[in-house]
RNA sequence: GCUCCCUUCGUCUAGCGGCCCAGGACACCGCCCUCUCAAGGCGGGAACACGAGUUCGAACCUCGUAGGGAGCGCCA
């Protein structure tokens, strides 16, 4: 039987970090085992579901490259099917109508609590075989087994046993005719042939009741894997207060999609001491059974480090495509300056994100307007600054080709000409070219400016020296 | 309240009874390299929640305790 996994978000907001990791693990498990990955939108909560959220989830998955093989399926389009299965259960005597009001149920719960038990429905209509009637309180409830226990082997949590005495007769069909979550997932997972249910561990508590429904329907129970949560840096539940929660926010903040993927795959899973995984390696090595049991915290520092690793090791041309996106996002036209791929090479050791890179790259795409006063005082107002700049200018002007190596040699020649070390030429030049004391290596800094602009900036600096 | 789950350096983790007075990575500190800043190299500090068992031997097995989390809806 071919493996089929699914990611089933409810469209009530953007794709967040936790959801993205769940989707990644489902996707990897399917790819690793040569199976299929299905996307299903659980939109039965009509109050909170929006089309915008559906689009946001699709966008997030698309950016991460988590392609689905089937779907998206929408639960709201499957209402007839849930009703049909419910009727089946009713006919088989495995479900029944109940008509208690919210107040009555509330009273039952309070009574159970008072006895030191869980708040739940007491099953009073269970054996009454009440007929269908048009009543605003009408719900269809599941006849949960009253004795014995439910057992399932969770691929990450291990064997979990649950006494049926702890479970009550859950609602299958609400009074508004919509199925409840626990019923709809089971019907969907059966219909869609899902073999491996991989989801957040906030669902472990639902699993025993779902297993009972599988049994009542005579369907094969899939294997389950419940993933631990991702916590914020402070160990608290991830929320908007912790900054970026939406996956797309990470794109805006300058992260590469596969850096995020790499970070996410290592959060709760590992393969020996390996830290860097290409997507192909993830697919080859991932096994959901190796996922850790405990929750983990999100650490932006490590994500940033990983991002820089990819910035440094990926093909500059590929990084440049993402880099240009960020240049534009910051209002810079890439055509007004050097080749973005060259800029990537110059800045990838100095920036952890593409956003940071784009900010640092502005000097080459916009005219130099300001000088840092401290930089001017320290490196331009010296006895050697002017001769150094003049010597460098002469060398640059005479260069037959404008290349980093040639520029490097020219600067060395200029230093030799005035009898000083590299530093005495490099620093004034750096201030001349960027207005600051910090930039990539001086030859690259000069190169990226282009000869005409470099000479212009040097002339302006000489005038100030 | 009840049920279920979890617990190795600050963080992510390796470890699946002897290879561990616990390894790697991020972060941090120091040194080296150096035209600035980085990157890189080398080195350093830093953890098995606690208590009982089982065993010749426990981070690994069992049971408690403590702490944390999830759920107990006609929400998903």
Short mmCIF file of C-alpha atoms (C1' of nucleotides) in Angstrom, two decimals:
data_model
loop_
_atom_site.label_atom_id
_atom_site.label_comp_id
_atom_site.label_asym_id
_atom_site.label_seq_id
_atom_site.Cartn_x
_atom_site.Cartn_y
_atom_site.Cartn_z
CA UNK A 1 0.00 0.00 0.00
CA UNK A 2 1.40 3.38 -0.88
CA UNK A 3 2.02 5.76 1.95
CA UNK A 4 -0.27 8.77 2.07
CA UNK A 5 0.17 11.63 4.49
CA UNK A 6 -1.77 14.83 4.76
CA UNK A 7 -1.48 18.32 6.12
CA UNK A 8 -4.85 19.57 7.28
CA UNK A 9 -4.80 23.16 8.51
CA UNK A 10 -7.88 25.13 9.37
CA UNK A 11 -7.87 28.41 7.46
CA UNK A 12 -8.18 30.79 10.36
CA UNK A 13 -4.84 32.58 9.88
CA UNK A 14 -1.49 32.48 8.12
CA UNK A 15 0.82 29.48 8.01
CA UNK A 16 2.79 29.69 11.21
CA UNK A 17 6.07 28.09 12.20
CA UNK A 18 4.48 25.14 13.97
CA UNK A 19 2.19 24.38 11.06
CA UNK A 20 5.06 24.70 8.64
CA UNK A 21 7.07 22.11 10.52
CA UNK A 22 4.11 19.75 10.64
CA UNK A 23 3.66 20.19 6.90
CA UNK A 24 7.38 19.62 6.35
CA UNK A 25 7.40 16.40 8.34
CA UNK A 26 4.31 15.10 6.54
CA UNK A 27 5.86 16.02 3.23
CA UNK A 28 9.22 14.44 4.08
CA UNK A 29 7.65 11.25 5.36
CA UNK A 30 5.68 10.90 2.12
CA UNK A 31 8.66 11.71 -0.08
CA UNK A 32 11.01 9.48 1.88
CA UNK A 33 8.75 6.50 1.53
CA UNK A 34 7.79 7.17 -2.04
CA UNK A 35 4.25 8.09 -1.09
CA UNK A 36 1.82 10.93 -1.62
CA UNK A 37 1.21 14.12 0.26
CA UNK A 38 -2.31 15.47 0.44
CA UNK A 39 -3.47 18.94 1.40
CA UNK A 40 -6.84 19.34 3.04
CA UNK A 41 -8.45 22.50 4.26
CA UNK A 42 -10.50 21.99 7.40
CA UNK A 43 -12.94 24.82 7.06
CA UNK A 44 -15.99 23.59 8.91
CA UNK A 45 -15.68 26.46 11.35
CA UNK A 46 -17.52 28.92 9.19
CA UNK A 47 -17.16 31.70 11.72
CA UNK A 48 -13.40 31.85 11.59
CA UNK A 49 -12.42 30.44 8.20
CA UNK A 50 -11.52 32.87 5.44
CA UNK A 51 -10.45 32.67 1.82
CA UNK A 52 -7.56 34.98 2.61
CA UNK A 53 -6.26 32.48 5.13
CA UNK A 54 -6.52 29.66 2.60
CA UNK A 55 -4.43 31.74 0.21
CA UNK A 56 -1.93 32.60 2.96
CA UNK A 57 -1.42 28.92 3.73
CA UNK A 58 -1.00 28.08 0.05
CA UNK A 59 1.50 30.93 -0.35
CA UNK A 60 3.50 29.79 2.64
CA UNK A 61 3.72 26.21 1.46
CA UNK A 62 4.58 27.31 -2.02
CA UNK A 63 7.38 29.55 -0.78
CA UNK A 64 8.80 26.66 1.22
CA UNK A 65 8.46 24.33 -1.73
CA UNK A 66 6.21 21.84 0.06
CA UNK A 67 4.29 20.65 -2.95
CA UNK A 68 1.20 18.53 -2.50
CA UNK A 69 0.20 15.70 -4.79
CA UNK A 70 -3.52 15.96 -4.19
CA UNK A 71 -5.93 18.59 -3.08
CA UNK A 72 -6.55 20.97 -1.64
CA UNK A 73 -9.73 19.28 -0.52
CA UNK A 74 -12.24 21.38 1.34
CA UNK A 75 -14.37 19.94 4.06
CA UNK A 76 -17.22 22.31 3.35
CA UNK A 77 -17.49 20.65 -0.06
CA UNK A 78 -17.98 17.24 1.52
CA UNK A 79 -21.02 17.82 3.68
CA UNK A 80 -23.13 15.21 1.95
CA UNK A 81 -20.51 12.61 2.61
CA UNK A 82 -20.36 13.28 6.35
CA UNK A 83 -24.13 13.09 6.52
CA UNK A 84 -24.14 9.79 4.65
CA UNK A 85 -21.59 8.25 7.00
CA UNK A 86 -23.51 9.56 9.97
CA UNK A 87 -26.69 7.94 8.67
CA UNK A 88 -24.81 4.69 8.28
CA UNK A 89 -23.71 4.82 11.89
CA UNK A 90 -27.22 5.66 13.03
CA UNK A 91 -28.70 2.79 11.04
CA UNK A 92 -26.16 0.40 12.52
CA UNK A 93 -27.11 1.48 16.01
CA UNK A 94 -23.69 3.03 16.60
CA UNK A 95 -24.98 6.55 16.92
CA UNK A 96 -28.09 8.17 18.33
CA UNK A 97 -30.02 11.39 18.45
CA UNK A 98 -29.93 13.48 21.59
CA UNK A 99 -31.85 16.66 22.35
CA UNK A 100 -30.44 18.10 25.55
CA UNK A 101 -30.15 21.86 25.73
CA UNK A 102 -26.86 23.60 26.40
CA UNK A 103 -28.03 24.31 29.93
CA UNK A 104 -28.76 20.66 30.62
CA UNK A 105 -25.34 19.66 29.37
CA UNK A 106 -23.79 22.36 31.47
CA UNK A 107 -25.51 20.92 34.53
CA UNK A 108 -24.24 17.45 33.72
CA UNK A 109 -20.70 18.72 33.50
CA UNK A 110 -20.94 20.53 36.77
CA UNK A 111 -22.29 17.36 38.41
CA UNK A 112 -19.41 15.28 37.04
CA UNK A 113 -16.88 17.82 38.25
CA UNK A 114 -18.45 17.75 41.67
CA UNK A 115 -17.87 14.01 41.78
CA UNK A 116 -14.21 14.47 40.89
CA UNK A 117 -14.70 13.26 37.34
CA UNK A 118 -14.13 14.86 33.98
CA UNK A 119 -16.87 17.17 32.80
CA UNK A 120 -18.80 15.26 30.18
CA UNK A 121 -22.05 14.10 28.69
CA UNK A 122 -23.65 11.38 30.81
CA UNK A 123 -25.16 9.40 27.94
CA UNK A 124 -28.74 9.74 29.08
CA UNK A 125 -30.19 9.46 25.55
CA UNK A 126 -27.86 6.65 24.56
CA UNK A 127 -30.32 3.80 24.89
CA UNK A 128 -33.54 5.68 24.33
CA UNK A 129 -33.47 5.24 20.58
CA UNK A 130 -35.04 8.67 20.10
CA UNK A 131 -36.43 9.30 16.62
CA UNK A 132 -35.40 12.19 14.42
CA UNK A 133 -37.33 15.32 15.16
CA UNK A 134 -36.99 18.92 14.13
CA UNK A 135 -35.50 20.38 17.27
CA UNK A 136 -32.90 23.17 17.55
CA UNK A 137 -30.99 21.04 20.08
CA UNK A 138 -30.82 17.94 17.90
CA UNK A 139 -27.35 16.44 17.62
CA UNK A 140 -26.13 13.01 16.59
CA UNK A 141 -23.91 11.39 19.17
CA UNK A 142 -21.48 8.51 18.85
CA UNK A 143 -21.96 5.39 20.97
CA UNK A 144 -18.51 5.15 22.43
CA UNK A 145 -17.64 1.75 23.91
CA UNK A 146 -18.21 1.81 27.65
CA UNK A 147 -15.71 -0.82 28.66
CA UNK A 148 -12.21 -1.87 27.76
CA UNK A 149 -9.59 0.47 26.46
CA UNK A 150 -8.24 1.91 23.25
CA UNK A 151 -4.61 1.33 22.41
CA UNK A 152 -2.52 2.82 19.66
CA UNK A 153 1.17 2.89 18.94
CA UNK A 154 2.22 6.43 18.36
CA UNK A 155 5.32 6.64 16.20
CA UNK A 156 6.80 9.36 18.32
CA UNK A 157 5.16 9.04 21.70
CA UNK A 158 5.11 5.28 21.90
CA UNK A 159 2.28 3.08 23.08
CA UNK A 160 -0.68 4.98 24.45
CA UNK A 161 -3.56 3.26 26.20
CA UNK A 162 -6.79 4.98 27.07
CA UNK A 163 -9.63 3.62 29.14
CA UNK A 164 -12.99 3.90 27.38
CA UNK A 165 -14.48 4.86 30.72
CA UNK A 166 -12.73 8.20 30.28
CA UNK A 167 -14.51 8.91 27.02
CA UNK A 168 -18.03 10.18 26.58
CA UNK A 169 -20.41 10.03 23.64
CA UNK A 170 -19.10 12.80 21.48
CA UNK A 171 -21.21 14.76 19.02
CA UNK A 172 -20.83 13.65 15.41
CA UNK A 173 -23.24 16.02 13.73
CA UNK A 174 -23.95 19.39 15.29
CA UNK A 175 -27.38 20.93 15.50
CA UNK A 176 -26.55 23.12 12.50
CA UNK A 177 -25.92 20.01 10.42
CA UNK A 178 -22.14 20.43 10.31
CA UNK A 179 -19.89 17.57 11.35
CA UNK A 180 -17.62 18.02 14.32
CA UNK A 181 -13.87 17.98 13.88
CA UNK A 182 -13.35 14.52 15.34
CA UNK A 183 -15.90 13.02 13.00
CA UNK A 184 -14.88 14.88 9.86
CA UNK A 185 -11.18 14.02 10.16
CA UNK A 186 -11.90 10.34 10.48
CA UNK A 187 -14.25 10.29 7.51
CA UNK A 188 -11.77 12.31 5.45
CA UNK A 189 -8.75 10.29 6.41
CA UNK A 190 -10.56 7.09 5.52
CA UNK A 191 -11.91 8.43 2.23
CA UNK A 192 -8.57 9.90 1.25
CA UNK A 193 -6.72 6.72 2.07
CA UNK A 194 -4.44 8.35 4.61
CA UNK A 195 -2.05 5.75 5.99
CA UNK A 196 -0.02 7.99 8.28
CA UNK A 197 -1.57 10.70 10.37
CA UNK A 198 1.14 13.15 11.40
CA UNK A 199 -0.04 16.16 13.39
CA UNK A 200 0.60 18.28 16.46
CA UNK A 201 0.55 16.57 19.84
CA UNK A 202 -2.33 18.72 20.98
CA UNK A 203 -4.32 16.01 19.17
CA UNK A 204 -3.20 12.99 21.19
CA UNK A 205 -6.19 13.41 23.43
CA UNK A 206 -8.51 13.22 20.45
CA UNK A 207 -6.94 10.11 19.04
CA UNK A 208 -8.63 7.50 21.25
CA UNK A 209 -12.07 8.78 20.32
CA UNK A 210 -11.11 8.84 16.66
CA UNK A 211 -9.79 5.28 16.87
CA UNK A 212 -13.16 4.20 18.22
CA UNK A 213 -14.87 5.79 15.25
CA UNK A 214 -12.54 3.98 12.86
CA UNK A 215 -13.53 0.74 14.56
CA UNK A 216 -17.24 1.53 14.38
CA UNK A 217 -16.85 2.21 10.67
CA UNK A 218 -14.94 -1.02 10.18
CA UNK A 219 -12.04 0.91 8.69
CA UNK A 220 -8.33 0.27 9.03
CA UNK A 221 -6.77 2.50 11.66
CA UNK A 222 -3.85 4.53 10.26
CA UNK A 223 -0.56 4.90 12.05
CA UNK A 224 -0.26 8.02 14.17
CA UNK A 225 2.67 10.29 14.88
CA UNK A 226 2.11 13.22 17.22
CA UNK A 227 4.69 15.95 16.98
CA UNK A 228 5.76 17.99 19.99
CA UNK A 229 5.06 21.70 20.03
CA UNK A 230 7.39 24.50 19.09
CA UNK A 231 7.70 27.02 21.89
CA UNK A 232 8.81 30.63 21.83
CA UNK A 233 12.35 31.56 22.93
CA UNK A 234 11.05 32.09 26.45
CA UNK A 235 9.56 28.62 26.66
CA UNK A 236 6.04 29.97 26.36
CA UNK A 237 3.61 29.05 23.65
CA UNK A 238 4.50 30.68 20.35
CA UNK A 239 2.44 33.80 19.80
CA UNK A 240 2.43 37.09 17.98
CA UNK A 241 4.23 38.68 20.87
CA UNK A 242 7.35 36.67 20.08
CA UNK A 243 7.77 38.47 16.79
CA UNK A 244 7.67 36.52 13.58
CA UNK A 245 5.13 33.74 13.61
CA UNK A 246 4.00 33.73 10.00
CA UNK A 247 6.26 31.84 7.65
CA UNK A 248 6.06 34.67 5.13
CA UNK A 249 7.43 37.05 7.71
CA UNK A 250 10.67 35.07 7.55
CA UNK A 251 10.87 35.73 3.85
CA UNK A 252 10.38 39.43 4.51
CA UNK A 253 13.04 39.31 7.21
CA UNK A 254 15.55 37.95 4.72
CA UNK A 255 15.66 34.23 5.23
CA UNK A 256 16.11 31.70 2.45
CA UNK A 257 13.32 29.11 2.27
CA UNK A 258 15.66 26.15 2.50
CA UNK A 259 17.46 27.70 5.48
CA UNK A 260 14.11 27.82 7.27
CA UNK A 261 13.39 24.26 6.16
CA UNK A 262 16.79 23.13 7.46
CA UNK A 263 16.20 24.88 10.77
CA UNK A 264 12.75 23.40 11.10
CA UNK A 265 13.80 19.86 10.27
CA UNK A 266 16.45 19.97 13.00
CA UNK A 267 13.99 21.27 15.55
CA UNK A 268 12.85 17.99 17.04
CA UNK A 269 14.73 15.69 14.72
CA UNK A 270 18.38 14.96 14.07
CA UNK A 271 20.72 12.67 12.25
CA UNK A 272 23.85 12.23 14.35
CA UNK A 273 25.83 15.44 14.48
CA UNK A 274 24.79 16.72 11.10
CA UNK A 275 23.50 20.29 11.00
CA UNK A 276 23.27 21.10 7.32
CA UNK A 277 20.80 19.16 5.20
CA UNK A 278 19.95 19.74 1.60
CA UNK A 279 16.31 19.03 0.80
CA UNK A 280 17.42 15.85 -0.99
CA UNK A 281 19.26 14.70 2.13
CA UNK A 282 16.27 15.45 4.32
CA UNK A 283 14.14 13.27 2.11
CA UNK A 284 16.73 10.53 2.18
CA UNK A 285 17.31 10.55 5.93
CA UNK A 286 14.06 11.64 7.53
CA UNK A 287 11.99 9.14 9.45
CA UNK A 288 9.13 10.38 11.58
CA UNK A 289 9.90 7.63 14.09
CA UNK A 290 13.13 9.48 14.92
CA UNK A 291 11.33 12.62 15.98
CA UNK A 292 11.84 13.69 19.60
CA UNK A 293 9.12 13.62 22.18
CA UNK A 294 9.74 16.86 23.97
CA UNK A 295 8.76 20.36 22.88
CA UNK A 296 11.53 22.62 21.63
CA UNK A 297 12.15 26.32 21.60
CA UNK A 298 12.54 28.48 18.57
CA UNK A 299 15.98 30.06 18.40
CA UNK A 300 16.41 32.91 15.94
CA UNK A 301 20.19 32.94 16.45
CA UNK A 302 20.61 29.47 15.10
CA UNK A 303 18.24 30.11 12.21
CA UNK A 304 20.32 33.18 11.35
CA UNK A 305 23.53 31.17 11.45
CA UNK A 306 22.03 28.56 9.15
CA UNK A 307 20.78 31.24 6.82
CA UNK A 308 24.26 32.64 6.50
CA UNK A 309 25.67 29.19 5.81
CA UNK A 310 23.37 28.99 2.82
CA UNK A 311 24.12 32.55 1.79
CA UNK A 312 27.79 31.62 1.78
CA UNK A 313 27.61 28.23 0.13
CA UNK A 314 24.82 28.49 -2.39
CA UNK A 315 25.51 29.52 -5.96
CA UNK A 316 25.70 33.36 -5.88
CA UNK A 317 23.50 33.54 -8.95
CA UNK A 318 20.73 31.72 -7.13
CA UNK A 319 21.12 33.80 -4.01
CA UNK A 320 21.09 36.90 -6.20
CA UNK A 321 17.53 36.17 -7.31
CA UNK A 322 16.34 36.36 -3.70
CA UNK A 323 18.66 39.28 -3.04
CA UNK A 324 17.16 41.32 -5.86
CA UNK A 325 13.73 40.76 -4.38
CA UNK A 326 14.98 42.40 -1.19
CA UNK A 327 16.68 45.24 -3.01
CA UNK A 328 13.36 46.10 -4.63
CA UNK A 329 11.58 45.66 -1.33
CA UNK A 330 13.83 48.39 -0.01
CA UNK A 331 13.12 50.64 -2.93
CA UNK A 332 16.37 50.01 -4.77
CA UNK A 333 16.51 49.41 -8.50
CA UNK A 334 19.12 46.69 -9.10
CA UNK A 335 19.87 48.16 -12.53
CA UNK A 336 21.36 51.30 -10.98
CA UNK A 337 24.39 49.50 -9.60
CA UNK A 338 26.67 46.49 -9.80
CA UNK A 339 25.68 42.94 -10.69
CA UNK A 340 23.74 41.62 -7.67
CA UNK A 341 25.65 38.34 -7.81
CA UNK A 342 28.90 40.25 -7.28
CA UNK A 343 27.37 42.05 -4.34
CA UNK A 344 26.28 38.74 -2.86
CA UNK A 345 29.84 37.47 -3.03
CA UNK A 346 31.12 40.60 -1.33
CA UNK A 347 28.54 40.62 1.43
CA UNK A 348 27.69 37.02 2.21
CA UNK A 349 30.39 36.79 4.89
CA UNK A 350 29.04 39.93 6.48
CA UNK A 351 25.29 39.52 6.52
CA UNK A 352 23.15 36.89 8.13
CA UNK A 353 20.02 37.79 6.20
CA UNK A 354 19.15 39.05 2.75
CA UNK A 355 17.47 42.03 4.29
CA UNK A 356 20.66 42.98 6.05
CA UNK A 357 22.55 42.39 2.82
CA UNK A 358 20.26 44.71 0.91
CA UNK A 359 20.72 47.43 3.51
CA UNK A 360 24.48 47.14 3.31
CA UNK A 361 24.35 47.11 -0.48
CA UNK A 362 22.74 50.55 -0.73
CA UNK A 363 26.13 52.30 -0.99
CA UNK A 364 26.60 50.90 -4.46
CA UNK A 365 23.15 51.62 -5.78
CA UNK A 366 22.59 55.10 -4.45
CA UNK A 367 24.75 58.23 -4.59
CA UNK A 368 26.98 58.77 -1.57
CA UNK A 369 25.47 61.63 0.34
CA UNK A 370 26.77 61.43 3.86
CA UNK A 371 30.08 60.88 5.56
CA UNK A 372 30.43 59.55 9.04
CA UNK A 373 32.19 62.34 10.91
CA UNK A 374 34.26 60.02 13.07
CA UNK A 375 35.42 58.18 9.97
CA UNK A 376 36.42 61.40 8.26
CA UNK A 377 38.29 62.60 11.33
CA UNK A 378 40.13 59.36 11.79
CA UNK A 379 41.09 58.46 8.24
CA UNK A 380 40.73 61.52 6.02
CA UNK A 381 42.15 64.23 8.24
CA UNK A 382 45.56 62.59 8.42
CA UNK A 383 48.88 63.52 6.88
CA UNK A 384 48.90 60.48 4.63
CA UNK A 385 45.29 60.46 3.51
CA UNK A 386 45.54 62.87 0.62
CA UNK A 387 48.69 61.38 -0.93
CA UNK A 388 47.24 57.91 -0.46
CA UNK A 389 44.01 58.78 -2.23
CA UNK A 390 45.83 60.55 -5.01
CA UNK A 391 48.14 57.61 -5.53
CA UNK A 392 45.24 55.17 -5.59
CA UNK A 393 43.31 57.38 -7.97
CA UNK A 394 46.20 57.47 -10.38
CA UNK A 395 46.53 53.70 -10.24
CA UNK A 396 42.82 53.13 -10.80
CA UNK A 397 42.71 55.59 -13.63
CA UNK A 398 45.50 53.74 -15.38
CA UNK A 399 44.05 50.26 -14.93
CA UNK A 400 43.41 48.48 -18.18
CA UNK A 401 40.74 46.22 -16.76
CA UNK A 402 38.33 46.77 -13.89
CA UNK A 403 38.65 43.55 -11.94
CA UNK A 404 39.02 42.77 -8.27
CA UNK A 405 42.51 41.27 -8.66
CA UNK A 406 43.75 44.19 -10.71
CA UNK A 407 42.32 46.65 -8.20
CA UNK A 408 43.99 44.79 -5.39
CA UNK A 409 47.35 45.07 -7.13
CA UNK A 410 46.71 48.75 -7.81
CA UNK A 411 46.12 49.46 -4.14
CA UNK A 412 49.30 47.66 -3.19
CA UNK A 413 51.16 49.68 -5.77
CA UNK A 414 49.70 52.87 -4.37
CA UNK A 415 50.80 51.93 -0.88
CA UNK A 416 54.29 51.18 -2.12
CA UNK A 417 54.40 54.47 -3.98
CA UNK A 418 53.83 56.48 -0.81
CA UNK A 419 55.90 54.13 1.33
CA UNK A 420 53.08 53.10 3.64
CA UNK A 421 51.27 49.90 4.56
CA UNK A 422 47.95 48.72 3.13
CA UNK A 423 45.99 50.16 6.01
CA UNK A 424 47.09 53.69 5.27
CA UNK A 425 45.59 53.45 1.81
CA UNK A 426 42.66 51.14 2.45
CA UNK A 427 41.03 53.08 5.24
CA UNK A 428 40.98 56.50 3.54
CA UNK A 429 39.73 54.76 0.43
CA UNK A 430 37.01 53.04 2.38
CA UNK A 431 35.82 56.33 3.79
CA UNK A 432 35.97 57.84 0.33
CA UNK A 433 33.97 55.04 -1.23
CA UNK A 434 31.40 54.40 1.48
CA UNK A 435 31.56 57.32 3.89
CA UNK A 436 32.11 54.82 6.69
CA UNK A 437 34.86 52.77 8.30
CA UNK A 438 33.21 49.44 7.61
CA UNK A 439 32.76 47.62 4.32
CA UNK A 440 33.87 44.46 2.52
CA UNK A 441 37.52 44.04 1.60
CA UNK A 442 38.77 47.23 0.00
CA UNK A 443 39.36 45.78 -3.45
CA UNK A 444 35.78 44.51 -3.64
CA UNK A 445 34.45 47.75 -2.24
CA UNK A 446 36.20 49.72 -4.95
CA UNK A 447 35.29 47.23 -7.65
CA UNK A 448 31.58 47.30 -6.92
CA UNK A 449 31.43 51.06 -7.17
CA UNK A 450 32.52 50.87 -10.81
CA UNK A 451 35.47 52.89 -12.12
CA UNK A 452 33.66 56.14 -12.88
CA UNK A 453 31.85 56.28 -9.59
CA UNK A 454 34.98 55.22 -7.67
CA UNK A 455 36.99 58.05 -9.19
CA UNK A 456 34.19 60.51 -8.48
CA UNK A 457 34.02 59.49 -4.85
CA UNK A 458 37.79 59.63 -4.45
CA UNK A 459 37.86 63.14 -5.90
CA UNK A 460 35.17 64.22 -3.48
CA UNK A 461 37.14 62.75 -0.60
CA UNK A 462 40.37 64.40 -1.69
CA UNK A 463 38.54 67.69 -1.58
CA UNK A 464 37.67 67.02 2.03
CA UNK A 465 41.01 65.67 3.13
"C1'" G B 1 -10.52 18.50 39.57
"C1'" C B 2 -9.69 14.35 36.11
"C1'" U B 3 -6.96 11.94 31.96
"C1'" C B 4 -2.79 11.79 28.84
"C1'" C B 5 2.14 13.46 27.51
"C1'" C B 6 7.08 15.47 28.47
"C1'" U B 7 12.14 16.34 31.36
"C1'" U B 8 20.70 15.74 28.76
"C1'" C B 9 24.94 22.33 28.56
"C1'" G B 10 21.39 29.20 28.18
"C1'" U B 11 19.19 26.96 23.24
"C1'" C B 12 18.84 22.75 19.33
"C1'" U B 13 20.53 17.96 20.08
"C1'" A B 14 23.98 12.90 20.17
"C1'" G B 15 23.36 8.95 23.38
"C1'" C B 16 19.11 3.63 22.76
"C1'" G B 17 23.21 -0.86 29.97
"C1'" G B 18 29.72 -0.77 29.87
"C1'" C B 19 32.91 3.07 23.92
"C1'" C B 20 30.31 8.85 28.50
"C1'" C B 21 33.90 11.89 35.16
"C1'" A B 22 28.55 12.67 28.51
"C1'" G B 23 29.86 14.19 21.99
"C1'" G B 24 28.33 18.01 18.12
"C1'" A B 25 25.98 22.75 16.80
"C1'" C B 26 24.14 27.89 17.99
"C1'" A B 27 25.22 31.63 21.49
"C1'" C B 28 29.17 33.38 24.87
"C1'" C B 29 34.58 34.19 26.25
"C1'" G B 30 39.93 34.09 24.76
"C1'" C B 31 43.80 33.64 21.05
"C1'" C B 32 45.34 33.55 15.82
"C1'" C B 33 44.57 35.58 10.90
"C1'" U B 34 43.78 40.71 9.12
"C1'" C B 35 42.94 47.01 5.08
"C1'" U B 36 37.78 47.82 8.57
"C1'" C B 37 33.79 44.61 9.69
"C1'" A B 38 32.90 39.92 9.04
"C1'" A B 39 34.04 35.01 7.69
"C1'" G B 40 37.59 31.29 9.02
"C1'" G B 41 41.10 28.46 12.36
"C1'" C B 42 42.39 27.03 17.38
"C1'" G B 43 41.06 26.83 22.52
"C1'" G B 44 37.67 27.58 26.95
"C1'" G B 45 33.50 27.55 30.38
"C1'" A B 46 28.66 25.14 30.33
"C1'" A B 47 23.99 19.64 31.10
"C1'" C B 48 22.08 13.72 32.34
"C1'" A B 49 15.36 17.62 37.22
"C1'" C B 50 15.31 14.90 42.15
"C1'" G B 51 14.86 10.27 45.06
"C1'" A B 52 14.58 5.18 45.43
"C1'" G B 53 15.15 0.54 43.14
"C1'" U B 54 16.88 -3.43 39.19
"C1'" U B 55 22.00 -4.72 37.70
"C1'" C B 56 28.76 -6.57 38.44
"C1'" G B 57 27.64 -1.80 35.97
"C1'" A B 58 22.70 3.21 34.55
"C1'" A B 59 21.92 9.45 31.01
"C1'" C B 60 19.95 4.90 29.08
"C1'" C B 61 15.28 -0.12 32.51
"C1'" U B 62 11.25 0.26 36.80
"C1'" C B 63 8.65 3.05 40.51
"C1'" G B 64 7.83 7.49 43.00
"C1'" U B 65 8.48 13.03 43.61
"C1'" A B 66 8.90 17.79 41.56
"C1'" G B 67 8.37 20.89 37.44
"C1'" G B 68 6.33 21.79 32.54
"C1'" G B 69 2.64 20.91 28.66
"C1'" A B 70 -1.93 19.22 26.31
"C1'" G B 71 -6.90 17.93 26.54
"C1'" C B 72 -11.62 17.34 29.08
"C1'" G B 73 -16.90 21.92 23.51
"C1'" C B 74 -22.57 21.36 19.03
"C1'" C B 75 -13.52 25.02 18.06
"C1'" A B 76 -10.22 22.79 15.08
#
